[in-house]
Coordinates of N, CA and C in Angstrom, one line a residue:
X534 N 35.4 60.5 -15.0 CA 34.0 60.4 -16.0 C 34.0 59.1 -16.3
X535 N 32.9 58.9 -16.8 CA 32.9 57.4 -17.0 C 32.3 58.0 -18.6
X536 N 33.2 57.0 -19.8 CA 32.8 56.9 -20.9 C 31.6 56.0 -21.4
X537 N 31.3 56.2 -22.5 CA 30.5 55.5 -23.2 C 30.5 53.8 -23.0
X538 N 31.9 53.5 -23.1 CA 32.4 52.1 -22.9 C 32.4 51.7 -21.7
X539 N 32.2 52.7 -20.6 CA 32.6 52.2 -19.1 C 30.9 51.9 -18.4
X540 N 30.1 52.0 -19.5 CA 28.6 52.0 -19.0 C 28.0 50.2 -19.2
X541 N 27.7 49.8 -17.9 CA 27.5 48.1 -18.2 C 25.9 48.3 -17.4
X542 N 25.2 47.4 -18.1 CA 23.6 47.3 -17.9 C 23.4 45.9 -17.5
X543 N 23.1 45.3 -16.4 CA 22.8 43.9 -15.8 C 21.3 43.9 -16.3
X544 N 21.4 43.0 -17.3 CA 19.9 42.4 -17.7 C 19.8 41.0 -17.6
X545 N 20.5 40.9 -16.5 CA 20.3 39.0 -16.2 C 18.9 39.1 -15.4
X546 N 18.3 37.8 -15.4 CA 17.4 37.6 -14.2 C 16.0 36.9 -15.4
X547 N 14.7 37.0 -14.7 CA 13.3 36.2 -15.5 C 12.7 37.2 -15.3
X548 N 11.3 37.1 -16.2 CA 10.2 37.9 -16.3 C 9.1 37.0 -15.7
X549 N 8.6 37.2 -14.4 CA 7.5 36.5 -13.9 C 6.5 36.9 -14.8
X550 N 5.5 35.9 -14.9 CA 4.2 36.0 -15.7 C 3.2 36.8 -15.1
X551 N 2.3 37.4 -15.7 CA 1.6 38.2 -14.6 C 0.5 37.4 -14.3
X552 N 0.0 37.9 -12.7 CA -0.7 37.1 -12.0 C -2.4 37.6 -12.5
X553 N -3.3 36.7 -12.6 CA -4.5 37.0 -13.0 C -5.5 36.6 -12.0
X554 N -6.3 37.1 -11.2 CA -7.1 36.5 -10.2 C -8.7 36.7 -10.7
X555 N -9.5 35.6 -10.1 CA -10.7 35.5 -10.5 C -11.4 35.8 -9.0
X556 N -12.4 36.7 -8.9 CA -13.1 36.9 -7.7 C -14.4 36.1 -8.1
X557 N -14.5 34.9 -7.4 CA -15.7 33.9 -7.3 C -16.1 33.8 -6.1
X558 N -17.1 34.4 -5.6 CA -17.8 34.7 -4.4 C -17.1 35.1 -3.4
X559 N -16.4 35.9 -3.4 CA -15.4 36.6 -2.6 C -13.8 35.9 -2.6
X560 N -13.8 34.7 -3.2 CA -12.5 34.2 -3.2 C -11.7 34.0 -4.0
X561 N -10.5 34.8 -4.0 CA -9.5 34.8 -5.2 C -9.1 33.5 -5.9
X562 N -8.9 33.2 -7.2 CA -8.9 32.1 -7.4 C -7.5 32.8 -8.6
X563 N -6.2 31.8 -8.4 CA -5.0 32.5 -9.4 C -5.2 31.8 -10.4
X564 N -5.1 32.3 -11.5 CA -5.2 31.7 -12.9 C -3.8 31.5 -13.3
X565 N -3.5 30.6 -14.2 CA -2.0 30.3 -14.8 C -2.0 31.0 -16.0
X566 N -0.9 31.0 -16.8 CA -0.8 31.8 -18.0 C -1.6 31.3 -19.3
X567 N -1.4 30.1 -19.2 CA -2.2 29.2 -20.2 C -3.9 29.4 -19.9
X568 N -4.4 29.5 -19.0 CA -5.4 29.8 -18.7 C -5.9 31.0 -19.0
X569 N -5.1 32.2 -18.5 CA -5.5 33.5 -19.2 C -5.4 33.6 -20.9
X570 N -4.5 32.5 -21.5 CA -4.5 32.7 -22.8 C -5.5 32.4 -23.3
X571 N -6.2 31.2 -22.9 CA -7.3 30.7 -23.5 C -8.6 31.5 -23.4
X572 N -8.7 32.1 -22.4 CA -9.8 33.3 -21.8 C -9.7 34.2 -22.9
X573 N -8.4 35.0 -23.2 CA -8.2 35.9 -24.2 C -8.6 35.7 -25.7
X574 N -8.4 34.3 -25.7 CA -8.6 33.9 -27.4 C -10.2 33.8 -27.4
X575 N -11.0 33.7 -26.3 CA -12.2 33.4 -26.4 C -12.8 31.8 -26.5
X576 N -11.7 31.2 -25.7 CA -11.9 29.4 -25.6 C -11.9 29.4 -23.9
X577 N -12.6 30.2 -23.5 CA -13.0 30.0 -21.9 C -13.8 28.8 -21.5
X578 N -14.7 28.7 -22.5 CA -15.9 27.5 -22.3 C -15.0 26.4 -22.0
X579 N -13.9 26.2 -22.3 CA -13.3 25.0 -22.5 C -13.0 24.5 -20.7
X580 N -13.0 25.5 -20.2 CA -12.1 25.4 -18.6 C -13.6 25.3 -17.8
X581 N -14.6 25.6 -18.5 CA -16.0 25.8 -17.6 C -16.2 24.3 -17.2
X582 N -16.6 24.4 -15.9 CA -16.9 23.1 -14.8 C -18.5 23.3 -14.6
X583 N -19.2 22.2 -14.7 CA -20.6 22.3 -14.4 C -20.6 21.6 -13.0
X584 N -21.9 22.4 -12.3 CA -21.9 22.0 -11.3 C -22.6 20.7 -11.1
X585 N -22.4 20.2 -9.8 CA -23.1 19.1 -9.7 C -24.5 18.8 -9.3
X586 N -25.4 18.3 -10.3 CA -26.9 18.4 -10.1 C -27.2 17.2 -9.0
X587 N -27.9 17.9 -7.7 CA -28.4 16.6 -6.9 C -29.4 15.6 -7.6
X588 N -29.8 15.9 -8.5 CA -30.9 14.8 -9.2 C -29.9 13.8 -9.6
X589 N -28.7 14.0 -10.1 CA -28.0 12.9 -10.7 C -26.9 12.2 -9.8
X590 N -27.3 12.7 -8.2 CA -26.6 11.7 -7.3 C -27.5 11.1 -6.5
X591 N -28.7 10.5 -6.9 CA -29.8 9.8 -6.5 C -29.2 8.3 -6.3
X592 N -29.7 7.5 -5.3 CA -29.1 6.0 -5.2 C -30.1 5.6 -6.4
X593 N -29.4 4.3 -6.6 CA -30.0 3.5 -7.9 C -31.5 3.3 -7.6
X594 N -32.1 2.8 -6.5 CA -33.0 2.1 -6.1 C -34.1 3.4 -6.1
X595 N -33.7 4.5 -5.9 CA -34.7 5.8 -5.8 C -34.7 6.1 -7.4
X596 N -33.7 6.1 -8.0 CA -33.7 6.4 -9.7 C -34.7 5.5 -10.3
X597 N -34.7 4.4 -10.0 CA -35.6 3.4 -10.7 C -37.0 3.3 -10.0
X598 N -37.2 4.0 -9.0 CA -38.5 4.5 -8.0 C -38.7 3.0 -7.8
X599 N -38.1 2.4 -6.9 CA -38.4 1.3 -6.1 C -38.1 1.3 -4.5
X600 N -39.2 1.3 -4.0 CA -39.5 1.5 -2.3 C -39.4 0.4 -1.9
X601 N -38.4 -0.3 -0.9 CA -38.1 -1.8 -0.8 C -39.5 -2.2 0.4
X602 N -39.4 -0.8 1.1 CA -40.4 -0.7 2.4 C -41.7 -1.1 1.9
X603 N -42.0 -0.1 0.8 CA -43.6 0.0 0.2 C -43.8 -1.6 -0.3
X604 N -42.6 -2.3 -0.9 CA -43.1 -3.8 -1.7 C -43.4 -4.7 -0.5
X605 N -42.5 -4.5 0.6 CA -42.5 -5.4 1.6 C -43.9 -5.2 2.2
X606 N -44.4 -4.5 2.7 CA -45.5 -3.9 3.3 C -46.7 -4.6 2.3
X607 N -46.7 -4.4 1.0 CA -47.9 -4.9 -0.1 C -47.6 -6.2 0.1
X608 N -46.5 -6.9 0.0 CA -46.7 -8.7 0.2 C -47.4 -9.2 1.3
X609 N -46.9 -8.3 2.7 CA -47.7 -8.6 3.8 C -49.2 -8.5 3.4
X610 N -49.6 -7.5 2.7 CA -51.2 -7.5 2.8 C -51.5 -8.3 2.0
X611 N -51.0 -8.6 0.8 CA -51.4 -10.0 0.1 C -51.4 -11.3 0.5
X612 N -50.3 -11.6 1.2 CA -50.4 -13.0 2.1 C -51.2 -13.0 3.3
X613 N -51.4 -12.1 3.9 CA -52.2 -11.8 5.0 C -53.3 -10.9 5.0
X614 N -54.5 -11.7 3.9 CA -55.4 -10.5 3.4 C -56.6 -10.5 4.3
X615 N -57.0 -11.1 5.4 CA -57.9 -11.1 6.3 C -58.1 -9.6 7.2
X616 N -58.8 -9.0 7.0 CA -59.2 -7.5 7.5 C -58.9 -7.6 9.0
X617 N -59.1 -8.5 9.9 CA -59.0 -8.3 11.1 C -57.5 -8.2 11.7
X618 N -56.5 -8.5 10.5 CA -55.4 -8.1 10.8 C -54.6 -6.6 10.8
X619 N -55.8 -5.9 10.6 CA -55.2 -4.5 10.6 C -54.7 -3.7 9.3
X620 N -54.2 -4.3 8.0 CA -53.5 -3.9 7.3 C -54.1 -2.9 6.3
X621 N -53.7 -1.9 5.7 CA -54.4 -1.1 5.0 C -54.0 -1.7 3.5
X622 N -55.0 -2.6 2.9 CA -54.7 -3.3 2.1 C -54.7 -2.7 0.6
X623 N -56.0 -1.7 1.0 CA -56.0 -0.5 -0.2 C -54.8 -0.2 -1.1
X624 N -53.9 -0.4 -0.1 CA -52.7 0.6 -0.7 C -52.0 -0.2 -1.8
X625 N -52.3 -1.6 -1.9 CA -51.9 -2.4 -3.1 C -52.4 -2.1 -4.2
X626 N -53.6 -1.7 -4.2 CA -54.1 -1.2 -5.4 C -54.3 0.2 -5.5
X627 N -54.4 1.2 -4.7 CA -54.4 2.5 -4.7 C -53.0 3.2 -4.9
X628 N -51.9 2.5 -4.5 CA -50.8 2.9 -5.0 C -49.6 1.7 -5.7
X629 N -50.0 1.8 -7.2 CA -49.4 0.7 -7.6 C -48.3 0.9 -8.1
X630 N -47.6 -0.2 -8.1 CA -45.7 0.0 -8.6 C -45.7 -1.0 -9.5
X631 N -44.5 -1.2 -10.3 CA -44.3 -2.0 -11.3 C -43.3 -3.2 -10.6
X632 N -42.4 -2.7 -10.3 CA -41.1 -3.7 -9.9 C -41.5 -4.7 -9.0
X633 N -42.3 -4.2 -8.0 CA -42.6 -5.4 -7.0 C -43.4 -6.7 -7.7
X634 N -44.5 -6.3 -8.3 CA -45.0 -7.3 -9.1 C -44.4 -8.1 -10.2
X635 N -43.4 -7.4 -10.7 CA -42.8 -8.2 -12.0 C -41.5 -8.8 -11.1
X636 N -41.3 -9.0 -9.7 CA -40.2 -9.4 -9.0 C -41.3 -10.9 -8.7
X637 N -42.3 -10.6 -8.3 CA -43.1 -11.7 -7.8 C -43.5 -12.6 -9.5
X638 N -43.4 -12.2 -10.3 CA -44.1 -12.8 -11.5 C -42.6 -13.5 -11.8
X639 N -41.4 -12.8 -11.7 CA -40.4 -13.5 -12.4 C -39.9 -14.6 -11.5
X640 N -40.2 -14.3 -10.0 CA -39.8 -15.5 -9.0 C -41.0 -16.8 -9.4
X641 N -41.9 -16.4 -9.6 CA -43.0 -17.7 -10.1 C -42.5 -18.0 -11.1
X642 N -42.2 -17.4 -12.0 CA -41.4 -18.2 -13.3 C -40.3 -19.1 -13.2
X643 N -39.5 -18.4 -12.2 CA -38.4 -19.4 -11.7 C -38.4 -20.8 -11.2
X644 N -39.5 -20.7 -10.2 CA -39.9 -22.2 -9.8 C -40.5 -22.8 -10.6
X645 N -41.1 -22.2 -11.8 CA -42.0 -23.4 -12.7 C -41.1 -23.6 -14.0
X646 N -39.8 -23.5 -13.7 CA -38.8 -23.7 -15.2 C -39.2 -25.3 -15.5
X647 N -38.7 -26.1 -14.5 CA -38.6 -27.5 -14.8 C -37.8 -27.5 -15.9
X648 N -36.9 -26.9 -16.2 CA -35.5 -26.8 -17.4 C -36.2 -26.3 -18.5
X649 N -37.2 -25.6 -18.8 CA -37.8 -25.1 -19.8 C -37.9 -23.3 -19.7
X650 N -37.1 -22.6 -20.1 CA -36.8 -21.4 -20.1 C -38.1 -20.7 -20.7
X651 N -38.6 -21.3 -21.6 CA -39.8 -20.6 -22.7 C -40.8 -20.1 -21.6
X652 N -40.7 -20.8 -20.6 CA -42.0 -20.9 -19.6 C -42.3 -19.5 -19.1
X653 N -40.9 -18.8 -18.9 CA -40.9 -17.4 -18.0 C -41.7 -16.3 -19.0
X654 N -41.1 -16.3 -20.2 CA -41.8 -15.6 -21.1 C -43.4 -15.7 -21.4
X655 N -43.6 -17.0 -20.9 CA -45.2 -17.3 -21.1 C -45.9 -16.8 -19.9
X656 N -45.2 -17.2 -18.9 CA -46.0 -16.9 -17.6 C -46.3 -15.1 -17.6
X657 N -45.0 -14.3 -18.1 CA -45.0 -13.1 -18.1 C -46.0 -12.6 -19.0
X658 N -46.2 -13.1 -19.9 CA -47.3 -12.9 -20.9 C -48.7 -12.9 -20.4
X659 N -48.9 -13.9 -19.8 CA -50.3 -14.3 -19.5 C -50.4 -13.4 -18.1
X660 N -49.3 -13.2 -17.5 CA -49.5 -11.9 -16.4 C -50.4 -10.5 -17.2
X661 N -49.6 -10.3 -18.4 CA -49.7 -8.8 -18.8 C -51.3 -9.1 -19.5
X662 N -51.2 -10.1 -20.1 CA -52.8 -9.9 -21.0 C -53.7 -10.6 -20.1
X663 N -53.5 -11.4 -19.3 CA -54.6 -11.4 -18.1 C -55.2 -10.4 -17.5
X664 N -54.2 -9.8 -16.9 CA -54.5 -8.4 -16.5 C -55.1 -7.7 -17.2
X665 N -54.8 -7.6 -18.4 CA -55.4 -6.8 -19.3 C -56.9 -6.9 -19.6
X666 N -57.1 -8.2 -19.7 CA -58.6 -8.8 -19.6 C -59.4 -8.6 -18.5
X667 N -58.8 -8.7 -17.2 CA -59.7 -8.4 -16.1 C -60.1 -6.9 -16.2
X668 N -58.9 -6.2 -16.5 CA -59.1 -4.4 -16.7 C -60.1 -4.3 -17.3
X669 N -60.3 -4.6 -18.5 CA -61.4 -4.4 -19.9 C -62.5 -4.7 -19.1
X670 N -62.7 -6.3 -18.5 CA -64.2 -6.3 -17.7 C -64.3 -6.0 -17.1
X671 N -63.6 -5.5 -15.9 CA -64.0 -4.4 -14.7 C -64.7 -3.3 -15.2
X672 N -63.6 -2.5 -16.3 CA -64.4 -1.3 -16.8 C -65.8 -1.4 -17.5
X673 N -65.9 -2.7 -18.3 CA -67.0 -2.7 -18.9 C -68.4 -3.1 -17.7
X674 N -67.9 -3.7 -16.9 CA -68.6 -3.7 -15.7 C -69.1 -2.4 -14.9
X675 N -68.5 -1.5 -15.2 CA -68.5 -0.5 -14.5 C -67.6 0.0 -13.1
X676 N -66.9 -0.9 -13.2 CA -65.4 -0.4 -12.2 C -64.2 0.6 -12.3
X677 N -64.1 1.3 -11.5 CA -63.2 2.4 -11.9 C -61.9 2.0 -11.2
X678 N -61.2 1.6 -12.3 CA -59.8 0.8 -12.1 C -59.1 1.1 -13.3
X679 N -57.6 1.3 -12.8 CA -56.6 1.5 -13.9 C -55.9 0.2 -14.4
X680 N -55.4 0.1 -15.8 CA -54.5 -1.0 -16.1 C -53.6 -1.2 -15.1
X681 N -52.7 0.0 -14.8 CA -51.6 -0.3 -13.7 C -52.1 -1.0 -12.3
X682 N -53.2 -0.5 -11.9 CA -53.7 -0.9 -10.5 C -53.9 -2.6 -10.8
X683 N -54.4 -3.1 -11.9 CA -54.9 -4.6 -12.1 C -53.5 -5.3 -12.2
X684 N -52.8 -4.7 -12.7 CA -51.2 -5.0 -13.4 C -50.7 -5.8 -11.7
X685 N -50.5 -4.7 -10.7 CA -49.8 -4.8 -9.8 C -50.6 -5.7 -8.8
X686 N -52.1 -5.7 -8.8 CA -52.7 -6.6 -7.7 C -52.7 -8.3 -8.3
X687 N -52.8 -8.2 -9.6 CA -52.6 -9.6 -10.2 C -51.3 -10.2 -9.9
X688 N -50.0 -9.1 -10.4 CA -48.8 -9.7 -9.9 C -48.5 -10.0 -8.2
X689 N -49.0 -9.3 -7.7 CA -48.7 -9.3 -5.9 C -49.6 -10.7 -5.6
X690 N -50.3 -11.1 -6.2 CA -51.3 -11.9 -5.6 C -51.0 -13.3 -6.0
X691 N -49.8 -13.5 -7.0 CA -49.5 -14.8 -6.8 C -48.6 -15.5 -6.1
X692 N -48.1 -14.4 -5.0 CA -47.5 -14.9 -3.8 C -48.0 -16.6 -3.3
X693 N -49.1 -16.1 -3.0 CA -49.7 -17.5 -2.3 C -49.4 -19.2 -3.1
X694 N -49.5 -18.8 -4.4 CA -48.9 -19.9 -5.3 C -47.4 -20.2 -4.9
X695 N -46.9 -19.0 -4.6 CA -45.3 -19.2 -4.3 C -45.0 -19.8 -3.1
X696 N -45.9 -19.4 -2.3 CA -45.8 -20.2 -0.9 C -46.1 -21.7 -0.9
X697 N -47.2 -21.8 -1.5 CA -47.4 -23.7 -1.7 C -46.7 -24.3 -2.5
X698 N -45.8 -23.7 -3.2 CA -44.8 -24.4 -4.3 C -44.0 -25.6 -3.5
X699 N -43.2 -24.9 -2.3 CA -42.6 -26.0 -1.7 C -43.5 -27.2 -0.9
X700 N -44.4 -26.6 -0.6 CA -45.2 -27.6 0.2 C -45.7 -29.0 -0.9
X701 N -45.9 -28.2 -2.1 CA -46.5 -29.6 -2.9 C -44.9 -30.5 -3.4
X702 N -43.9 -30.5 -3.2 CA -42.7 -30.9 -3.4 C -42.9 -31.9 -2.4
X703 N -43.2 -31.5 -1.4 CA -43.2 -32.4 0.0 C -44.3 -33.6 -0.2
X704 N -45.8 -32.9 -0.3 CA -46.8 -33.8 -0.3 C -47.3 -34.2 -1.6
X705 N -46.4 -34.0 -3.0 CA -46.4 -34.4 -4.0 C -47.1 -36.0 -4.3
X706 N -46.6 -36.4 -3.6 CA -47.1 -38.2 -3.7 C -48.2 -38.5 -3.1
X707 N -49.1 -37.6 -2.0 CA -50.4 -37.8 -1.8 C -51.0 -37.0 -2.6
X708 N -51.7 -37.7 -3.1 CA -52.9 -36.7 -4.3 C -54.0 -36.4 -3.8
X709 N -54.4 -36.8 -2.7 CA -55.8 -36.0 -2.0 C -55.1 -34.6 -1.6
X710 N -54.1 -34.7 -0.7 CA -53.6 -33.7 0.1 C -53.1 -32.6 -0.9
X711 N -52.6 -33.0 -2.0 CA -51.7 -32.2 -2.9 C -52.9 -31.3 -3.7
X712 N -54.1 -32.2 -3.9 CA -55.3 -31.5 -4.4 C -55.7 -30.4 -3.6
X713 N -55.7 -30.6 -2.6 CA -56.3 -29.9 -1.2 C -55.3 -28.9 -1.1
X714 N -54.3 -28.6 -1.2 CA -53.1 -27.4 -1.4 C -53.3 -26.7 -2.5
X715 N -53.5 -27.3 -3.4 CA -53.7 -26.3 -4.8 C -54.9 -25.9 -4.8
X716 N -56.0 -26.1 -4.0 CA -57.2 -25.6 -4.4 C -57.1 -24.6 -3.3
X717 N -56.6 -24.9 -1.9 CA -56.3 -23.5 -0.8 C -55.3 -22.3 -1.7
X718 N -54.4 -23.0 -2.5 CA -53.7 -22.0 -3.0 C -54.3 -20.8 -4.1
X719 N -55.0 -21.7 -4.9 CA -55.7 -20.8 -5.7 C -56.9 -19.7 -5.2
X720 N -57.4 -20.8 -4.1 CA -58.6 -19.7 -3.6 C -57.8 -18.4 -2.8
X721 N -56.9 -18.6 -2.2 CA -55.8 -17.9 -1.2 C -55.5 -16.7 -2.2
X722 N -55.0 -16.7 -3.6 CA -54.7 -16.3 -4.4 C -55.7 -15.2 -5.0
X723 N -56.9 -15.8 -5.4 CA -57.9 -15.2 -6.2 C -58.7 -14.4 -4.9
X724 N -58.7 -14.8 -3.7 CA -59.4 -14.1 -2.7 C -58.6 -12.8 -2.4
X725 N -57.1 -12.9 -2.5 CA -56.3 -11.3 -2.2 C -56.6 -10.9 -3.4
X726 N -56.6 -11.3 -4.6 CA -57.0 -10.2 -5.6 C -58.6 -9.5 -6.0
X727 N -59.2 -10.5 -5.6 CA -60.8 -10.3 -5.6 C -60.7 -9.0 -4.9
X728 N -60.7 -9.4 -3.7 CA -60.8 -8.3 -2.6 C -60.2 -7.0 -2.6
X729 N -59.3 -6.7 -3.7 CA -58.8 -5.5 -3.9 C -59.7 -5.2 -5.3
X730 N -59.6 -5.9 -5.9 CA -60.4 -5.1 -6.9 C -61.7 -5.1 -7.4
X731 N -62.7 -6.1 -6.8 CA -64.0 -6.3 -6.8 C -64.4 -5.3 -5.9
X732 N -64.9 -4.1 -6.0 CA -65.1 -3.1 -4.9 C -66.9 -3.0 -4.7
X733 N -67.2 -2.2 -4.1 CA -68.9 -2.3 -3.6 C -69.5 -1.7 -5.4
X734 N -68.7 -0.9 -6.1 CA -69.2 -0.3 -7.4 C -70.0 -1.5 -8.2
X735 N -69.5 -2.8 -8.0 CA -69.9 -3.7 -9.1 C -71.3 -4.3 -8.2
X736 N -71.4 -4.3 -7.2 CA -72.9 -4.6 -6.5 C -73.3 -6.0 -6.7
X737 N -74.2 -6.5 -7.7 CA -74.3 -7.8 -7.9 C -73.7 -8.4 -9.1
X738 N -72.8 -7.6 -9.8 CA -72.0 -8.1 -10.8 C -70.6 -8.6 -10.6
X739 N -70.2 -8.8 -8.9 CA -69.3 -9.3 -8.5 C -68.6 -10.8 -9.0
X740 N -69.7 -11.5 -9.1 CA -68.9 -12.8 -9.6 C -68.9 -12.9 -11.0
X741 N -69.1 -11.8 -11.9 CA -68.7 -12.0 -13.4 C -67.1 -11.5 -13.1
X742 N -66.8 -11.2 -12.4 CA -65.2 -10.4 -12.3 C -64.5 -11.6 -11.2
X743 N -65.1 -11.9 -10.2 CA -64.3 -13.0 -9.6 C -64.1 -14.2 -10.0
X744 N -65.3 -14.9 -10.7 CA -64.7 -16.1 -11.7 C -63.7 -16.3 -12.7
X745 N -63.3 -14.9 -13.6 CA -62.3 -15.2 -14.5 C -60.9 -14.8 -13.4
X746 N -60.9 -14.0 -12.4 CA -59.9 -14.1 -11.5 C -59.1 -15.6 -11.1
X747 N -60.4 -16.1 -10.5 CA -60.2 -17.7 -10.1 C -59.6 -18.5 -11.2
X748 N -60.3 -18.4 -12.5 CA -59.5 -19.2 -13.5 C -58.2 -18.8 -14.1
X749 N -57.8 -17.6 -13.9 CA -56.7 -17.2 -14.2 C -55.7 -17.7 -13.2
X750 N -56.0 -17.8 -11.8 CA -54.9 -18.4 -11.1 C -55.0 -19.6 -11.0
X751 N -55.8 -20.5 -11.7 CA -55.8 -21.7 -11.7 C -55.1 -22.4 -12.9
X752 N -55.1 -21.2 -13.9 CA -54.1 -21.5 -15.3 C -52.6 -21.1 -14.7
X753 N -52.5 -20.0 -13.7 CA -50.8 -19.7 -13.4 C -50.3 -21.3 -12.7
X754 N -51.4 -21.8 -11.7 CA -51.0 -22.8 -11.1 C -50.7 -24.0 -12.1
X755 N -51.6 -24.3 -13.1 CA -51.2 -25.3 -14.1 C -49.9 -25.1 -14.7
X756 N -49.3 -23.9 -15.1 CA -48.3 -23.8 -15.9 C -47.1 -24.1 -14.3
X757 N -47.3 -24.1 -13.2 CA -46.3 -24.6 -12.4 C -46.4 -26.4 -12.0
X758 N -47.3 -26.9 -12.2 CA -47.7 -28.2 -11.9 C -47.4 -29.0 -13.1
X759 N -47.9 -28.7 -14.4 CA -47.9 -29.1 -15.7 C -49.0 -29.8 -15.9
X760 N -49.9 -29.5 -15.3 CA -51.3 -30.2 -15.4 C -51.9 -29.8 -16.3

C-alpha cells in the first residue's frame, strides 16, 4: 500500500499560451497573447492597419495633373501655327493647363534676368493681369472664352520670343537685322495667340482684340531687351 507520504506529483513543465486564430478571407492568422489581451480590453483598434488607397500611390506628375506629352504637343502647335501643318491647334485653347504656360513664362523670365531677379515677378504679374485684360476685352466684345484659356494661350505664345532670344544675342550689333528679328518674333507670338483667341464670333471686331495682344507681346519683348 502507498501512504499519503509516498504519493508524488510531477508538476514541472510550462503552460503554453492559448492560440487564437482569426479567419480573414479564408486564411487563418495566429495572434499573439499580447494581441489577444489588447482585443479583450477593447484596444483592438490600435492594431488595425488601413488598406493602401490606390489614389495615394499615383506618380507625382499625375498628382499635379502634369501631362508632358500634352504640353509638348501644345508647344509644337504654338511654334508652328500654320494650318497647313495639320496640328489640332484648338487643343491649346479648348484644353487649357496651368503648368505648361507657367514653365514657359518662368523660362522667359530666366533669360530676361540680366541680374535683376525682380524681373521674374514682374513678368509673371504682366502675364496674369495682361491675360485678364485680354479676357475681359474678349468677353465685352462677345467672345465665349474662359480666363484659364486666355492665360494658357498667352503663356504658351511666349515661345516665339524665347526662340528669337539667342538669335538676338548673335546679331545684336546689327541694328537693322536685330529690329527685323524682333518684329518677326512679336508678329509670330501675336499671330499664335490671336489665331487661337480671336474666333469667328468677333466678326468685324477682330482688330479690337488683335491690337492689344500685339501690344502685350511688344511689352514682353521690351522686358527682355531692356528697350
